[in-house]
PDB file of C-alpha atoms in Angstrom:
ATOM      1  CA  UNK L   1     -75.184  80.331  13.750  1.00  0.00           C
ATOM      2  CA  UNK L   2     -73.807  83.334  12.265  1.00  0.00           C
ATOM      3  CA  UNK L   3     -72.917  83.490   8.307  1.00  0.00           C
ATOM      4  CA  UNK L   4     -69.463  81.959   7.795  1.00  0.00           C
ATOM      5  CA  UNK L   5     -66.612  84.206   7.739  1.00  0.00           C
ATOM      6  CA  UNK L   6     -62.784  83.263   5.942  1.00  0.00           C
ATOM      7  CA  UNK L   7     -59.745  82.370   7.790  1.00  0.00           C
ATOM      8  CA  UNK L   8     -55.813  83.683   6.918  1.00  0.00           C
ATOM      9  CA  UNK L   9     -56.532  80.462   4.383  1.00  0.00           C
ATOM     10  CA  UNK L  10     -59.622  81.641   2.564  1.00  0.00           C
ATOM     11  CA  UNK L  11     -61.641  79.070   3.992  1.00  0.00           C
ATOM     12  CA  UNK L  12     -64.773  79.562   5.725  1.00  0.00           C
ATOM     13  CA  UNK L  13     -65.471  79.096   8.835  1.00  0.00           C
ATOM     14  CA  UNK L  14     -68.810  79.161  10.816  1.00  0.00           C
ATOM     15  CA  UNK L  15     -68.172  80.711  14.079  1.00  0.00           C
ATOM     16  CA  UNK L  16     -71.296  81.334  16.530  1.00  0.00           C
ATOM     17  CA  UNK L  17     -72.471  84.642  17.415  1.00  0.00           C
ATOM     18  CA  UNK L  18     -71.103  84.224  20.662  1.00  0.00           C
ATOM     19  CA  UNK L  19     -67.585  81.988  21.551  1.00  0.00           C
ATOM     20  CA  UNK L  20     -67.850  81.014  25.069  1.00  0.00           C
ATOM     21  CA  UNK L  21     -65.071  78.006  24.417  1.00  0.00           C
ATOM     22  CA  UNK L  22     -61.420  77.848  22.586  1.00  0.00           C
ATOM     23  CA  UNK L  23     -59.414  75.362  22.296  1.00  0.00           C
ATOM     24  CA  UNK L  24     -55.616  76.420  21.080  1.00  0.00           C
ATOM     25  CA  UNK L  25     -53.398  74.419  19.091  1.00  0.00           C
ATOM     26  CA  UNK L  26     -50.196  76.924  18.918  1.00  0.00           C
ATOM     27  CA  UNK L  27     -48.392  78.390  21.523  1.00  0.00           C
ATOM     28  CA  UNK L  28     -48.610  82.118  20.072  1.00  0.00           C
ATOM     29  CA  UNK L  29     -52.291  82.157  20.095  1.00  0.00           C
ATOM     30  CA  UNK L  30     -52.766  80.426  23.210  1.00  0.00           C
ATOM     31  CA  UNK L  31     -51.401  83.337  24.956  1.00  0.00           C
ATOM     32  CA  UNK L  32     -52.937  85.276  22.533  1.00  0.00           C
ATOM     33  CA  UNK L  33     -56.483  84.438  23.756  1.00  0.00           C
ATOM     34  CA  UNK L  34     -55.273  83.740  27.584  1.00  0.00           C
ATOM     35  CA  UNK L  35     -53.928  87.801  28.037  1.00  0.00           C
ATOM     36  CA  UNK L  36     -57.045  89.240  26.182  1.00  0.00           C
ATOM     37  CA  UNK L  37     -59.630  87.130  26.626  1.00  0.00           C
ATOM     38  CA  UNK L  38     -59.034  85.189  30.457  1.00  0.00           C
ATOM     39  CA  UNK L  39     -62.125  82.235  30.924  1.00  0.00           C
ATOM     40  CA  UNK L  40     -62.143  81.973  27.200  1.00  0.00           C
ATOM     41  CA  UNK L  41     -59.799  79.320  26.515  1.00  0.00           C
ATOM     42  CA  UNK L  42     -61.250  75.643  27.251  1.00  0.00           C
ATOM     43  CA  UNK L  43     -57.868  73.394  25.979  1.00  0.00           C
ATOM     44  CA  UNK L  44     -53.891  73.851  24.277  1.00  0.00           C
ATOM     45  CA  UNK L  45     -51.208  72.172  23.519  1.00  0.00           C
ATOM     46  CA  UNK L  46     -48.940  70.706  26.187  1.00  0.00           C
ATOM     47  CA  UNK L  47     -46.261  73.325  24.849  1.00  0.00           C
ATOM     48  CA  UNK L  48     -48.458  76.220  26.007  1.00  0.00           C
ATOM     49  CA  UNK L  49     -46.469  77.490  28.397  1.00  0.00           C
ATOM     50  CA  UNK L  50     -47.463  81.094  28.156  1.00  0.00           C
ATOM     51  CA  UNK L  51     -48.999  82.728  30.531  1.00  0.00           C
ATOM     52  CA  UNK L  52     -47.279  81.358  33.452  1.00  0.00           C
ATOM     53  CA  UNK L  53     -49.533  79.165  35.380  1.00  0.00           C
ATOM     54  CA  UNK L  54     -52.156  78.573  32.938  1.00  0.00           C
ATOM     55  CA  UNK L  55     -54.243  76.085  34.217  1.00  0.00           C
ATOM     56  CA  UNK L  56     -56.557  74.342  31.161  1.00  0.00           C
ATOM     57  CA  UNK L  57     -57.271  71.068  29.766  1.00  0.00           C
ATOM     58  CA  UNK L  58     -53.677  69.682  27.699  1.00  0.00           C
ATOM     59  CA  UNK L  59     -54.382  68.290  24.457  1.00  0.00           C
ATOM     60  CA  UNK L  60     -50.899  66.519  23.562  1.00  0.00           C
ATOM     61  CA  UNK L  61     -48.610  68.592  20.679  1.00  0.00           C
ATOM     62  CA  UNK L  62     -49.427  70.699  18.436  1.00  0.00           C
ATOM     63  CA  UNK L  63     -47.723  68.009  15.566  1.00  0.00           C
ATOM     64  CA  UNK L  64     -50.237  65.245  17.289  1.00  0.00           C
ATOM     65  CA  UNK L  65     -53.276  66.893  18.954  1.00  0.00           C
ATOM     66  CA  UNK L  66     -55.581  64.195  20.385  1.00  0.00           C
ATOM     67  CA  UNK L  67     -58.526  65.132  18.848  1.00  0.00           C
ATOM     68  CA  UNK L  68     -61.002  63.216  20.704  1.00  0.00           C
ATOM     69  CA  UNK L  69     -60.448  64.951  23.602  1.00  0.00           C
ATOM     70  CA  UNK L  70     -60.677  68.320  21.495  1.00  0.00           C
ATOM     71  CA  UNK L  71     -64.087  67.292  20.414  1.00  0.00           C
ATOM     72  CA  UNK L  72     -65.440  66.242  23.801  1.00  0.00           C
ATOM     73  CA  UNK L  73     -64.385  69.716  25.150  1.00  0.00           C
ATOM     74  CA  UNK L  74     -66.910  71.168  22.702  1.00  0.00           C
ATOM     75  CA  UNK L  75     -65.234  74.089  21.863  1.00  0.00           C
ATOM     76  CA  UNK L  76     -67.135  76.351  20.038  1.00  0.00           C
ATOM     77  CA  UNK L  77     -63.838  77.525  17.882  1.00  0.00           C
ATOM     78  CA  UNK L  78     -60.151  76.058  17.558  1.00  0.00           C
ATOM     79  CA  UNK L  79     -57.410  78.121  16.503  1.00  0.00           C
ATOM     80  CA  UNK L  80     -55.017  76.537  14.430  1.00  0.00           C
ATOM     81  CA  UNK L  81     -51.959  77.820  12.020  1.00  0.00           C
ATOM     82  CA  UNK L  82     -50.881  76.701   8.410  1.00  0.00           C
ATOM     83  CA  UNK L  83     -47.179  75.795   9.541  1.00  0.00           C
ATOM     84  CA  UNK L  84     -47.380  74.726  13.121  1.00  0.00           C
ATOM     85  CA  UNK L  85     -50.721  72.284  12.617  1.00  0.00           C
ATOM     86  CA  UNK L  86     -51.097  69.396   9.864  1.00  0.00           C
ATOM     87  CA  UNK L  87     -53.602  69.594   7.427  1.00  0.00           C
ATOM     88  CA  UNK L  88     -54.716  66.012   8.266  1.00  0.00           C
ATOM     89  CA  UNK L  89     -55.481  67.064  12.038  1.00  0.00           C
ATOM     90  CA  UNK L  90     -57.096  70.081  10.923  1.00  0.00           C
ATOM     91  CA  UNK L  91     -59.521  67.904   8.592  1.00  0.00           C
ATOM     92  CA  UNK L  92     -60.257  65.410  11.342  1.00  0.00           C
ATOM     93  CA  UNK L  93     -61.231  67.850  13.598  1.00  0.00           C
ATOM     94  CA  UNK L  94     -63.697  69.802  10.948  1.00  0.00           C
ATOM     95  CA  UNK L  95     -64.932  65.838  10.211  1.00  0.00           C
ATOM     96  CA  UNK L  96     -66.068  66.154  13.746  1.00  0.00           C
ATOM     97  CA  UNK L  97     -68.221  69.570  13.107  1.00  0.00           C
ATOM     98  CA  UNK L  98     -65.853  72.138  14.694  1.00  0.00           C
ATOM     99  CA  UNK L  99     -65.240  75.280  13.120  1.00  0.00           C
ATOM    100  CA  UNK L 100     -61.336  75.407  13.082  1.00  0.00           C
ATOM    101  CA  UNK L 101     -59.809  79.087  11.794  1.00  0.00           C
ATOM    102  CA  UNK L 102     -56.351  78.943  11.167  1.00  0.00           C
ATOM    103  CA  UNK L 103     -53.840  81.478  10.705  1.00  0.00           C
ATOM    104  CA  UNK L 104     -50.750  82.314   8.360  1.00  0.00           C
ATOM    105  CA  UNK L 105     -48.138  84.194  10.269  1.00  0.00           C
ATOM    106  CA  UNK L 106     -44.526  85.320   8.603  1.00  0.00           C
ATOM    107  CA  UNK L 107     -43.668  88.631   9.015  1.00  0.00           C
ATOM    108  CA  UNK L 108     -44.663  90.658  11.719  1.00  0.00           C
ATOM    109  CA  UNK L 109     -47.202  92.827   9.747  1.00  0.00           C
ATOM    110  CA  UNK L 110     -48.839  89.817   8.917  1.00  0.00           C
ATOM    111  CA  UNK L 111     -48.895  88.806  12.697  1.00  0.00           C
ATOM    112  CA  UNK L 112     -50.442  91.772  13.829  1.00  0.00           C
ATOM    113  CA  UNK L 113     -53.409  92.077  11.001  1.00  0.00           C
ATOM    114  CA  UNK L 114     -54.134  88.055  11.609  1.00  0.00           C
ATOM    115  CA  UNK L 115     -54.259  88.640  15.537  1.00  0.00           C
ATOM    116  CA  UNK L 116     -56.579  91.229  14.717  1.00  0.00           C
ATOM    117  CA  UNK L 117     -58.655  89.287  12.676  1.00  0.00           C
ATOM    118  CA  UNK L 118     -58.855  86.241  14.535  1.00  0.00           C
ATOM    119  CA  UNK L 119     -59.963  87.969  17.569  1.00  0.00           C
ATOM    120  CA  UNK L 120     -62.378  89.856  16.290  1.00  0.00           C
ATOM    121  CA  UNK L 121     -64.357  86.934  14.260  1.00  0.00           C
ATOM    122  CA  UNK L 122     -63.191  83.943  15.447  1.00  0.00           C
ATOM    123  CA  UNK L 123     -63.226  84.780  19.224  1.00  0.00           C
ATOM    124  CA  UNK L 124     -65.998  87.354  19.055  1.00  0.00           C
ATOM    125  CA  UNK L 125     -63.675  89.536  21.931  1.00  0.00           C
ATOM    126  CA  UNK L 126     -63.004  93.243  21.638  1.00  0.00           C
ATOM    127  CA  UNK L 127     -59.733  94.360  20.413  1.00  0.00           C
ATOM    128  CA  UNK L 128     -57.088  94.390  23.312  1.00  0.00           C
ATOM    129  CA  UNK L 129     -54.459  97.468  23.914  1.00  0.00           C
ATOM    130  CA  UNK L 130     -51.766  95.344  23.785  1.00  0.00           C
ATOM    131  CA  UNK L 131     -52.219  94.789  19.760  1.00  0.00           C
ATOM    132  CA  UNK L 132     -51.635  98.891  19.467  1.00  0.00           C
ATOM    133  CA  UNK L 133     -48.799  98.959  22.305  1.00  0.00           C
ATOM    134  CA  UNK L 134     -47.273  96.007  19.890  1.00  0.00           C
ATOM    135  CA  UNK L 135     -47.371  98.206  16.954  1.00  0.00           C
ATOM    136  CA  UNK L 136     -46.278 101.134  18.218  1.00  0.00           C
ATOM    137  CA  UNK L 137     -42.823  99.209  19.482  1.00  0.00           C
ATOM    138  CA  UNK L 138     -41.544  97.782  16.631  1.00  0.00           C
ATOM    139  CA  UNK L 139     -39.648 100.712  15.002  1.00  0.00           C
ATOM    140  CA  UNK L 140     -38.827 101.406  11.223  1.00  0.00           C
ATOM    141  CA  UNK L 141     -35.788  98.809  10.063  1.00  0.00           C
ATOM    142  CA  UNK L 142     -32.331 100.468  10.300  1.00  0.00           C
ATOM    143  CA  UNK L 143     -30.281 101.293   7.676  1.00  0.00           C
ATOM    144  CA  UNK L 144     -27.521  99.539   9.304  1.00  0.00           C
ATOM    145  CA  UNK L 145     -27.635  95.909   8.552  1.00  0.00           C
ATOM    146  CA  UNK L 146     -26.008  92.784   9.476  1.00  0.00           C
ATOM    147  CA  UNK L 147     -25.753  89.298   8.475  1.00  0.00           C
ATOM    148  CA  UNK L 148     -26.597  86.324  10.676  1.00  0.00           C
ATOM    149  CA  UNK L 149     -26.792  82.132  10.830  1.00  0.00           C
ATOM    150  CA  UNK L 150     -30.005  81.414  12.692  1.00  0.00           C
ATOM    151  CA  UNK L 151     -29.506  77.876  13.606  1.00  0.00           C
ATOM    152  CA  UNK L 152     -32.334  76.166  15.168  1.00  0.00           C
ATOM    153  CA  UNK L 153     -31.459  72.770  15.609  1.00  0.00           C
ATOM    154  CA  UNK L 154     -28.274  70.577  16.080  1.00  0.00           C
ATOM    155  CA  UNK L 155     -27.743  67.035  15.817  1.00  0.00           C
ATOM    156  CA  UNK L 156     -28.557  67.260  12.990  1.00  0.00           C
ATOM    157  CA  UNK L 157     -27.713  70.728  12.424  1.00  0.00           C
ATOM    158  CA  UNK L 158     -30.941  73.070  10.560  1.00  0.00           C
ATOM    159  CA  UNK L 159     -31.060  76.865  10.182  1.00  0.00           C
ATOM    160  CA  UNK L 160     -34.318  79.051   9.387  1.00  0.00           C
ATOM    161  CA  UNK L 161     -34.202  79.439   5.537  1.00  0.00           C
ATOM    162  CA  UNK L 162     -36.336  81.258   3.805  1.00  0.00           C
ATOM    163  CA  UNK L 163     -39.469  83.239   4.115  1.00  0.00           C
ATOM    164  CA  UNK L 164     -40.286  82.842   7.700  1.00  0.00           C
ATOM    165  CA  UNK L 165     -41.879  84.867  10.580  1.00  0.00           C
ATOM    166  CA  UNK L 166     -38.109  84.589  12.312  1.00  0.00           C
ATOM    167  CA  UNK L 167     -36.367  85.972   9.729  1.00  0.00           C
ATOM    168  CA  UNK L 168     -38.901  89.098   9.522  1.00  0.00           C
ATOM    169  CA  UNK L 169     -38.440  89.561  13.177  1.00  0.00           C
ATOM    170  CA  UNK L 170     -34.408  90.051  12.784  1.00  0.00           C
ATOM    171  CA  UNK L 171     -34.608  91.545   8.937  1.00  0.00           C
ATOM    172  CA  UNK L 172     -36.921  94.690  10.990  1.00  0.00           C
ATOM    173  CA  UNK L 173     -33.946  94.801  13.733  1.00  0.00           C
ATOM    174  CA  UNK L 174     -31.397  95.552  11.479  1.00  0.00           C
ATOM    175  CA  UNK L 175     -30.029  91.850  10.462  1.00  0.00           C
ATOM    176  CA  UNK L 176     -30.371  89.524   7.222  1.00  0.00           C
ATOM    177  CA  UNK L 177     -30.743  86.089   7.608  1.00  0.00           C
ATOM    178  CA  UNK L 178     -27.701  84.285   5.161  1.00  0.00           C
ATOM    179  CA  UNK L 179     -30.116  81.514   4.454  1.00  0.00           C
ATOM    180  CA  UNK L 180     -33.045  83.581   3.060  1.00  0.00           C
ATOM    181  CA  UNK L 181     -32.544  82.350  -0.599  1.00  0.00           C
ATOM    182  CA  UNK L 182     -32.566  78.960   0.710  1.00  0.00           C
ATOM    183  CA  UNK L 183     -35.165  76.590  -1.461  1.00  0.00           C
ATOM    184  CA  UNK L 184     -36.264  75.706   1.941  1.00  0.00           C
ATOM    185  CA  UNK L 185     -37.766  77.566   4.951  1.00  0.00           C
ATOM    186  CA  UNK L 186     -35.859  74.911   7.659  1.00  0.00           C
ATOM    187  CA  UNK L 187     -32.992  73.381   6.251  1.00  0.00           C
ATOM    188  CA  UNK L 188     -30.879  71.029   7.166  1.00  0.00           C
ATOM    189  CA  UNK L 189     -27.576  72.714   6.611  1.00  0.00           C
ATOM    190  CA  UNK L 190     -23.963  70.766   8.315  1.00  0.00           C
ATOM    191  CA  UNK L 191     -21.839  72.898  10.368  1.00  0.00           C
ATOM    192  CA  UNK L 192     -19.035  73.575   7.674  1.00  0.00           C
ATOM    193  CA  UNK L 193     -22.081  74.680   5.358  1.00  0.00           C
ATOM    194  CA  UNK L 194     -23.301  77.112   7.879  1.00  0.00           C
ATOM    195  CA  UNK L 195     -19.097  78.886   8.791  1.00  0.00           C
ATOM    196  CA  UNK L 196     -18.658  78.655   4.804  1.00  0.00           C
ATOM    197  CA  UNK L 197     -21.705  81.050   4.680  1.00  0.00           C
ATOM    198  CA  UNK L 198     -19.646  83.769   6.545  1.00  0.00           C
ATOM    199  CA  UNK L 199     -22.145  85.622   9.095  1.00  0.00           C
ATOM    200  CA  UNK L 200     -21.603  88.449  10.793  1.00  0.00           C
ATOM    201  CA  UNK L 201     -23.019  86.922  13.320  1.00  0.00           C
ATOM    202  CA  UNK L 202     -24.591  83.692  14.701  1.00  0.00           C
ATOM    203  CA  UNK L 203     -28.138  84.332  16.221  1.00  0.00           C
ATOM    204  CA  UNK L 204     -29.009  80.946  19.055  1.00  0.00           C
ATOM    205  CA  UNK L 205     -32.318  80.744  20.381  1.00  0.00           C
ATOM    206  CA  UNK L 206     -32.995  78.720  22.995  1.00  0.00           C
ATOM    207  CA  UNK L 207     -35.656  76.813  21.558  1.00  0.00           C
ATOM    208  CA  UNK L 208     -36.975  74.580  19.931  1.00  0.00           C
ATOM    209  CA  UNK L 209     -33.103  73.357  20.237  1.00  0.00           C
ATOM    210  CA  UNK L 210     -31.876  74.926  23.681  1.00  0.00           C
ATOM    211  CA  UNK L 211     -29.228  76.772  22.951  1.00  0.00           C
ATOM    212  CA  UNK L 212     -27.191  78.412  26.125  1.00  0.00           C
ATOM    213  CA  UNK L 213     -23.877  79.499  26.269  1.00  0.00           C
ATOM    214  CA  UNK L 214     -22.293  76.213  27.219  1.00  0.00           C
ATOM    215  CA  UNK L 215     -23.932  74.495  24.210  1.00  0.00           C
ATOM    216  CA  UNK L 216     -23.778  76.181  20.892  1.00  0.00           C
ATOM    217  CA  UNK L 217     -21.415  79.076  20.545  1.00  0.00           C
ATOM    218  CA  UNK L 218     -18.214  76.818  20.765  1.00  0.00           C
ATOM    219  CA  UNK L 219     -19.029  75.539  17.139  1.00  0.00           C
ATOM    220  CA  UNK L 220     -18.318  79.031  15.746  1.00  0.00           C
ATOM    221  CA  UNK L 221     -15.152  80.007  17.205  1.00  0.00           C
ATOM    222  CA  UNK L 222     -14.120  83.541  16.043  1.00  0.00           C
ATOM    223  CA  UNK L 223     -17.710  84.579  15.307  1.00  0.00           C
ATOM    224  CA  UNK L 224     -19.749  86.507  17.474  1.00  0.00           C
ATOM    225  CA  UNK L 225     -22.861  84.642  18.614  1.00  0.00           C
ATOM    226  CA  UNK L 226     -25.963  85.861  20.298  1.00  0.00           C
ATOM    227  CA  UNK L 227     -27.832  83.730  22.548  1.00  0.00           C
ATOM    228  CA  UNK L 228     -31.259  84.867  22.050  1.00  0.00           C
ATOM    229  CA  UNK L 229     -35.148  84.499  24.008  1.00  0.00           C
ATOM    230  CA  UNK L 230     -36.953  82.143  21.042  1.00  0.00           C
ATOM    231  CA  UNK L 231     -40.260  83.049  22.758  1.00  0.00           C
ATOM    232  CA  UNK L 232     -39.182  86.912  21.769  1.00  0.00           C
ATOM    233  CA  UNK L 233     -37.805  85.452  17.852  1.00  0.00           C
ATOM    234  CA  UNK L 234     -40.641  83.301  17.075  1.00  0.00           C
ATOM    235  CA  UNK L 235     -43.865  83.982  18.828  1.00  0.00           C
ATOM    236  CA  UNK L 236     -46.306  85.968  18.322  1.00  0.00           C
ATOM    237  CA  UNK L 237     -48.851  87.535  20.400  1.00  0.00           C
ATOM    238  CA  UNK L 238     -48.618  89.624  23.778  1.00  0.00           C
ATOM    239  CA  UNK L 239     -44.898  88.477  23.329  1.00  0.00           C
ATOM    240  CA  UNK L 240     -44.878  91.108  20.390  1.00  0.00           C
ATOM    241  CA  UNK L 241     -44.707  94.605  22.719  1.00  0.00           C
ATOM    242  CA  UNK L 242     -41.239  93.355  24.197  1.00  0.00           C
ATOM    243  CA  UNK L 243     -39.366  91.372  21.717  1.00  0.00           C
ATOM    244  CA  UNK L 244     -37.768  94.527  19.619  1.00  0.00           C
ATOM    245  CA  UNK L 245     -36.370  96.037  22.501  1.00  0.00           C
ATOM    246  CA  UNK L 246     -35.707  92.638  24.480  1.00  0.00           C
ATOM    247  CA  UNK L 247     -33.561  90.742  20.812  1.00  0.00           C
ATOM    248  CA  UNK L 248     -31.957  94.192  20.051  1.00  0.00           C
ATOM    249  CA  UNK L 249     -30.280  94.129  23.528  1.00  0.00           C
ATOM    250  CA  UNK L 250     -29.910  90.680  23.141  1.00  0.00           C
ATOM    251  CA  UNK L 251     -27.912  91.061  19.906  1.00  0.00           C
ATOM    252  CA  UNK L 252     -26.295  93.351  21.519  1.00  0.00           C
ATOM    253  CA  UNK L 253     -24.807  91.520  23.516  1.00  0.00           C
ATOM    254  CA  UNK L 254     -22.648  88.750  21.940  1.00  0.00           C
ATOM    255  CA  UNK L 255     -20.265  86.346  23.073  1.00  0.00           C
ATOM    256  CA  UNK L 256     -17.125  85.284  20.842  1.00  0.00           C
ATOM    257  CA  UNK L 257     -15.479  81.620  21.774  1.00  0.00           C
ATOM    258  CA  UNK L 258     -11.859  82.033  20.641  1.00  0.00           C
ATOM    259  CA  UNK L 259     -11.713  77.795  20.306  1.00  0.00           C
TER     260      UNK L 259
END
């Protein structure tokens, strides 16, 4: 066993010399490992839906992992991150003796240093093109801004607040999240709270609410609303080469419902 080496956390972590076995616990980094590492992964999250037609071992949400069937897939690392995983999970499985690295991920610099990281010492794999191709596509933030409502849930309604890898991702395409002085990162905000802000715009993603054109942008009548990818807004990973250019078109192209 190798000397321990410290996570986005500061914690150590005693990865082996050589990871033959990952399990996954966030959608982001399952892809992560799946497009640079194929064979590598040995479990994820039922919500690991990236790439398409990955076939590995499920291991329920990434709010409540099962982690006896973590353990009994013996992984020799599990990848975990500060806001998607609970602490309490994360404890059980290091109770069990497996190294578990876990990430912090909330602007997109951040993204692409942790990626880099993680690979390198927690998965023990080479450094894969796409991390360069990823930095090379996300331009300089325009001068031009916007505002925007970034509602992420209805019923009830919440909106992405404060400090969060979203609201990076739209500040470095040229728009300003509203709610980015928010005391909170996901509040719950009503409808009249969220038109009394005043937007420029309304950004919808279609998950982890599914947003579509039928469902959402009839709440904001006389705004313009753009329905948006949330893989592109909130992951990150491989899906970092194509998100600036895929949102920006995207935001582009917005829809007004004149009620």
């Amino acid at each position: 066993m190798s000397e321990p080496v410290r996570d986005d956390t500061g914690a150590a972590v005693r990865v082996p010399e050589r990871v033959r076995r990952v399990v996954s616990l966030v959608p982001s980094l399952t892809e992560t490992v799946a497009v640079t590492a194929p064979g590598l992964l040995a479990g994820a999250t039922d919500w690991c839906s990236h790439p398409a037609g990955l076939d590995v071992p499920r291991v329920r949400g990434t709010k409540n992992p099962d982690v006896e069937r973590i353990v009994a897939l013996r992984p020799d690392v599990v990848l975990a991150n500060e806001e998607e995983n609970r602490p309490a999970d994360l404890a059980a499985l290091r109770a069990a003796g497996l190294p578990v690295w876990v990430t912090v991920i909330r602007t997109v610099d951040e993204a692409l240093v942790s990626l880099r990281r993680m690979l390198a010492a927690a998965c023990r794999v080479p450094e894969p093109g796409w991390l360069a191709d990823a930095e090379r596509a996300w331009p300089p933030p325009p001068s031009a801004r916007r505002t925007a409502a970034v509602p992420i849930w209805r019923r009830p309604w919440m909106v992405v607040g404060r400090d969060t890898f979203t609201g990076d991702v739209l500040s470095r395409l040229g728009v300003d999240n509203v709610f980015a002085g928010h005391a909170d990162r996901y509040p719950k905000v009503p409808l009249a709270g969220i038109r009394a802000a005043g937007p420029d715009l309304v950004v919808l993603p279609d998950e982890p609410y599914r947003f579509t054109r039928d469902d959402g942008p009839e709440c904001f009548p006389g705004t313009e609303v753009a329905l948006v990818d949330g893989r592109h807004l909130t992951w990150y990973g491989p899906s970092l080469v194509a998100a600036p250019a895929a949102l920006s078109a995207q935001l582009r192209a917005t829809v007004v419902h004149r009620g």
